[in-house]
Structure formats: structure tokens, C-alpha cells
PDB file of C-alpha atoms in Angstrom:
ATOM      1  CA  MET A   1       0.174   0.006  -0.118  1.00 85.00           C
ATOM      2  CA  ASN A   2       1.147   3.536  -1.070  1.00 93.00           C
ATOM      3  CA  LEU A   3      -0.268   6.606   0.574  1.00 95.00           C
ATOM      4  CA  TYR A   4      -0.217   9.766  -1.582  1.00 96.00           C
ATOM      5  CA  HIS A   5      -0.437  12.907   0.823  1.00 96.00           C
ATOM      6  CA  CYS A   6      -1.080  16.371  -0.198  1.00 96.00           C
ATOM      7  CA  SER A   7      -0.976  19.073   2.271  1.00 97.00           C
ATOM      8  CA  ILE A   8      -3.116  21.871   1.286  1.00 97.00           C
ATOM      9  CA  ASP A   9      -3.943  25.764   1.966  1.00 97.00           C
ATOM     10  CA  LEU A  10      -6.957  27.304  -0.134  1.00 97.00           C
ATOM     11  CA  ALA A  11      -6.494  30.120  -2.346  1.00 97.00           C
ATOM     12  CA  ASP A  12      -7.605  33.256  -0.735  1.00 96.00           C
ATOM     13  CA  ASN A  13     -11.071  33.139  -2.532  1.00 95.00           C
ATOM     14  CA  ALA A  14     -12.043  29.247  -1.834  1.00 97.00           C
ATOM     15  CA  LYS A  15     -14.555  28.420   0.461  1.00 97.00           C
ATOM     16  CA  ALA A  16     -13.627  25.220   2.499  1.00 97.00           C
ATOM     17  CA  VAL A  17     -17.082  23.414   2.003  1.00 98.00           C
ATOM     18  CA  ALA A  18     -17.039  24.116  -1.570  1.00 98.00           C
ATOM     19  CA  PHE A  19     -13.306  22.715  -1.628  1.00 98.00           C
ATOM     20  CA  ALA A  20     -14.668  19.579   0.362  1.00 98.00           C
ATOM     21  CA  VAL A  21     -17.379  18.899  -2.254  1.00 98.00           C
ATOM     22  CA  ALA A  22     -15.110  19.480  -5.034  1.00 98.00           C
ATOM     23  CA  VAL A  23     -12.271  17.009  -3.832  1.00 98.00           C
ATOM     24  CA  ALA A  24     -15.336  14.548  -2.835  1.00 98.00           C
ATOM     25  CA  ALA A  25     -16.551  14.582  -6.716  1.00 98.00           C
ATOM     26  CA  TRP A  26     -13.024  14.323  -7.987  1.00 98.00           C
ATOM     27  CA  MET A  27     -11.745  11.635  -5.689  1.00 98.00           C
ATOM     28  CA  ASP A  28     -14.634   9.426  -5.949  1.00 98.00           C
ATOM     29  CA  HIS A  29     -14.417   9.981  -9.913  1.00 98.00           C
ATOM     30  CA  LEU A  30     -11.070   8.387  -9.479  1.00 97.00           C
ATOM     31  CA  GLN A  31     -11.833   5.671  -7.142  1.00 98.00           C
ATOM     32  CA  GLN A  32     -14.911   4.670  -9.749  1.00 97.00           C
ATOM     33  CA  ASN A  33     -12.429   4.232 -12.581  1.00 96.00           C
ATOM     34  CA  GLY A  34      -9.738   2.143 -10.420  1.00 96.00           C
ATOM     35  CA  VAL A  35      -7.073   4.301 -10.352  1.00 96.00           C
ATOM     36  CA  ILE A  36      -6.821   4.958  -6.463  1.00 97.00           C
ATOM     37  CA  GLN A  37      -8.071   2.686  -3.753  1.00 98.00           C
ATOM     38  CA  SER A  38      -9.481   4.910  -1.586  1.00 98.00           C
ATOM     39  CA  TRP A  39      -9.310   8.606  -0.096  1.00 98.00           C
ATOM     40  CA  ARG A  40     -10.028  11.005   2.557  1.00 98.00           C
ATOM     41  CA  LEU A  41      -9.717  14.525   3.619  1.00 98.00           C
ATOM     42  CA  CYS A  42      -8.882  16.107   6.786  1.00 97.00           C
ATOM     43  CA  ARG A  43      -8.753  19.405   7.983  1.00 96.00           C
ATOM     44  CA  ARG A  44      -6.718  20.685  10.936  1.00 92.00           C
ATOM     45  CA  LYS A  45      -8.729  21.204  13.992  1.00 88.00           C
ATOM     46  CA  LEU A  46      -8.752  24.366  16.136  1.00 81.00           C
ATOM     47  CA  GLY A  47      -5.544  25.439  14.004  1.00 77.00           C
ATOM     48  CA  PHE A  48      -3.688  22.820  16.054  1.00 80.00           C
ATOM     49  CA  GLY A  49      -0.515  21.863  14.256  1.00 79.00           C
ATOM     50  CA  ALA A  50       2.818  22.671  13.565  1.00 80.00           C
ATOM     51  CA  PRO A  51       4.190  26.293  12.390  1.00 76.00           C
ATOM     52  CA  ARG A  52       4.289  24.875   8.740  1.00 83.00           C
ATOM     53  CA  ALA A  53       1.394  22.598   9.048  1.00 86.00           C
ATOM     54  CA  ARG A  54      -1.202  23.586   6.135  1.00 93.00           C
ATOM     55  CA  ASP A  55      -5.176  23.371   6.837  1.00 94.00           C
ATOM     56  CA  PHE A  56      -5.901  20.606   4.900  1.00 96.00           C
ATOM     57  CA  LEU A  57      -4.634  17.147   4.360  1.00 96.00           C
ATOM     58  CA  LEU A  58      -5.791  14.936   1.783  1.00 98.00           C
ATOM     59  CA  GLU A  59      -4.638  11.251   1.851  1.00 98.00           C
ATOM     60  CA  ILE A  60      -4.965   9.051  -1.105  1.00 98.00           C
ATOM     61  CA  GLU A  61      -4.611   5.293  -0.738  1.00 97.00           C
ATOM     62  CA  LEU A  62      -2.750   3.450  -3.910  1.00 96.00           C
ATOM     63  CA  ARG A  63      -2.112  -0.449  -4.398  1.00 94.00           C
ATOM     64  CA  ASP A  64       1.299   0.038  -5.515  1.00 91.00           C
ATOM     65  CA  MET A  65       3.505   2.452  -7.701  1.00 91.00           C
ATOM     66  CA  THR A  66       1.652   1.298 -11.151  1.00 94.00           C
ATOM     67  CA  GLN A  67      -1.670   2.253  -9.698  1.00 95.00           C
ATOM     68  CA  LEU A  68      -0.089   5.842  -8.815  1.00 94.00           C
ATOM     69  CA  ASP A  69       1.160   5.986 -12.398  1.00 95.00           C
ATOM     70  CA  GLN A  70      -2.450   5.164 -13.774  1.00 96.00           C
ATOM     71  CA  ALA A  71      -3.785   7.819 -11.790  1.00 96.00           C
ATOM     72  CA  PHE A  72      -1.411  10.657 -13.487  1.00 95.00           C
ATOM     73  CA  ARG A  73      -2.102   9.144 -16.619  1.00 96.00           C
ATOM     74  CA  PHE A  74      -5.719   9.075 -15.911  1.00 96.00           C
ATOM     75  CA  THR A  75      -5.731  13.105 -14.980  1.00 94.00           C
ATOM     76  CA  GLY A  76      -3.897  13.879 -18.122  1.00 93.00           C
ATOM     77  CA  THR A  77      -6.236  12.099 -20.586  1.00 91.00           C
ATOM     78  CA  GLY A  78      -8.015  15.180 -21.604  1.00 88.00           C
ATOM     79  CA  ASP A  79     -11.308  13.613 -21.051  1.00 94.00           C
ATOM     80  CA  GLU A  80     -14.067  16.590 -20.348  1.00 97.00           C
ATOM     81  CA  THR A  81     -15.275  15.187 -16.989  1.00 97.00           C
ATOM     82  CA  VAL A  82     -11.661  14.676 -15.602  1.00 97.00           C
ATOM     83  CA  GLU A  83     -10.726  18.246 -16.808  1.00 96.00           C
ATOM     84  CA  ARG A  84     -13.862  19.350 -15.336  1.00 97.00           C
ATOM     85  CA  LEU A  85     -13.388  17.653 -12.125  1.00 97.00           C
ATOM     86  CA  TYR A  86      -9.603  18.270 -11.750  1.00 97.00           C
ATOM     87  CA  THR A  87      -9.969  22.079 -12.530  1.00 97.00           C
ATOM     88  CA  THR A  88     -12.561  22.687  -9.989  1.00 97.00           C
ATOM     89  CA  VAL A  89     -10.536  21.639  -7.442  1.00 98.00           C
ATOM     90  CA  HIS A  90      -6.930  22.571  -8.540  1.00 96.00           C
ATOM     91  CA  GLN A  91      -8.521  26.265  -8.753  1.00 97.00           C
ATOM     92  CA  MET A  92      -9.139  26.330  -5.104  1.00 98.00           C
ATOM     93  CA  VAL A  93      -5.661  25.043  -4.039  1.00 98.00           C
ATOM     94  CA  GLY A  94      -3.348  27.910  -2.841  1.00 97.00           C
ATOM     95  CA  GLU A  95      -0.103  25.974  -1.556  1.00 96.00           C
ATOM     96  CA  VAL A  96       0.272  22.486  -1.817  1.00 96.00           C
ATOM     97  CA  ASP A  97       3.003  19.863  -0.079  1.00 95.00           C
ATOM     98  CA  THR A  98       3.195  16.237  -1.583  1.00 95.00           C
ATOM     99  CA  GLY A  99       4.530  13.349   0.054  1.00 95.00           C
ATOM    100  CA  LEU A 100       4.375   9.576  -0.806  1.00 94.00           C
ATOM    101  CA  TYR A 101       4.538   7.254   2.010  1.00 94.00           C
ATOM    102  CA  ARG A 102       4.083   3.256   2.582  1.00 89.00           C
ATOM    103  CA  SER A 103       3.241   0.813   5.145  1.00 83.00           C
ATOM    104  CA  PHE A 104       6.739   0.076   7.343  1.00 80.00           C
ATOM    105  CA  PRO A 105       7.786  -2.387   7.850  1.00 75.00           C
ATOM    106  CA  ASP A 106       6.624  -3.508   4.221  1.00 72.00           C
ATOM    107  CA  PRO A 107       7.190  -6.844   2.188  1.00 69.00           C
ATOM    108  CA  GLU A 108      10.054  -5.351   0.047  1.00 66.00           C
ATOM    109  CA  ARG A 109      12.002  -3.790   2.892  1.00 63.00           C
ATOM    110  CA  ALA A 110      13.556  -1.673   0.669  1.00 59.00           C
ATOM    111  CA  GLU A 111      15.342   1.018   2.200  1.00 59.00           C
ATOM    112  CA  ARG A 112      17.763   1.653  -0.124  1.00 62.00           C
ATOM    113  CA  MET A 113      16.619   1.184  -4.078  1.00 61.00           C
ATOM    114  CA  ALA A 114      18.744   1.875  -7.144  1.00 60.00           C
ATOM    115  CA  LEU A 115      18.733   1.064 -10.465  1.00 60.00           C
ATOM    116  CA  ILE A 116      22.527   2.078 -10.595  1.00 64.00           C
TER     117      ILE A 116
END
């Protein structure tokens, strides 16, 4: 299992509930098309967090790196529905940091991987 984390602050003109609705529509579309396993959106509670913590955390669960690649490719298909759903979310995002995490310890126990 891989977890793609997106730590998000909204754009100045974006509304939190509208963002949550747009994320749900986009993530549900990705899930229905089999390019992600599951997702959840969390919001920082009472402003509690590290000084650099962003307001929202979007966690996307993926089966493996192949599925992550499929999700990126699906996003770039140019399909009208994909474009609309993605753009609606993207326009509300001000700042974002992303990271890719895995369960640990994992079966591969791959701390160091290289092709060379």
C-alpha cells in the first residue's frame, strides 16, 4: 500500500465546504475508475499543528506504484469530465506539499533502491 499525501492551504477566495465537495467529486471519480483505492480529506482542528502545517490533508491510498502512475495518466487524458473535476479542485488550491508514504515495515523492506 502507498499513501499519497497532499498538505493543502486554500486559495484566498476558496471556501472550505466548496473545496470539500469538489474534492469528493474528483476523488470519487478516480476511485470509480479504479485508479485509486480510497481517499480521505481531513482539516486541521482548532488551528492545532506545527507552525508550517497546512489547513487540509488529503490522503490517497494506492495499491502500488503502478496504480499511482495510472492515476497520473488518467488525470492527463484530456477527458471532459476529468478536466472539469480536476480544474474545479485545482483552482481552489493555494499552496500544496505532497509526499509518498508506504506502510512500514513493508514486504520489500526496500530502504535503499537504485537502478545503478
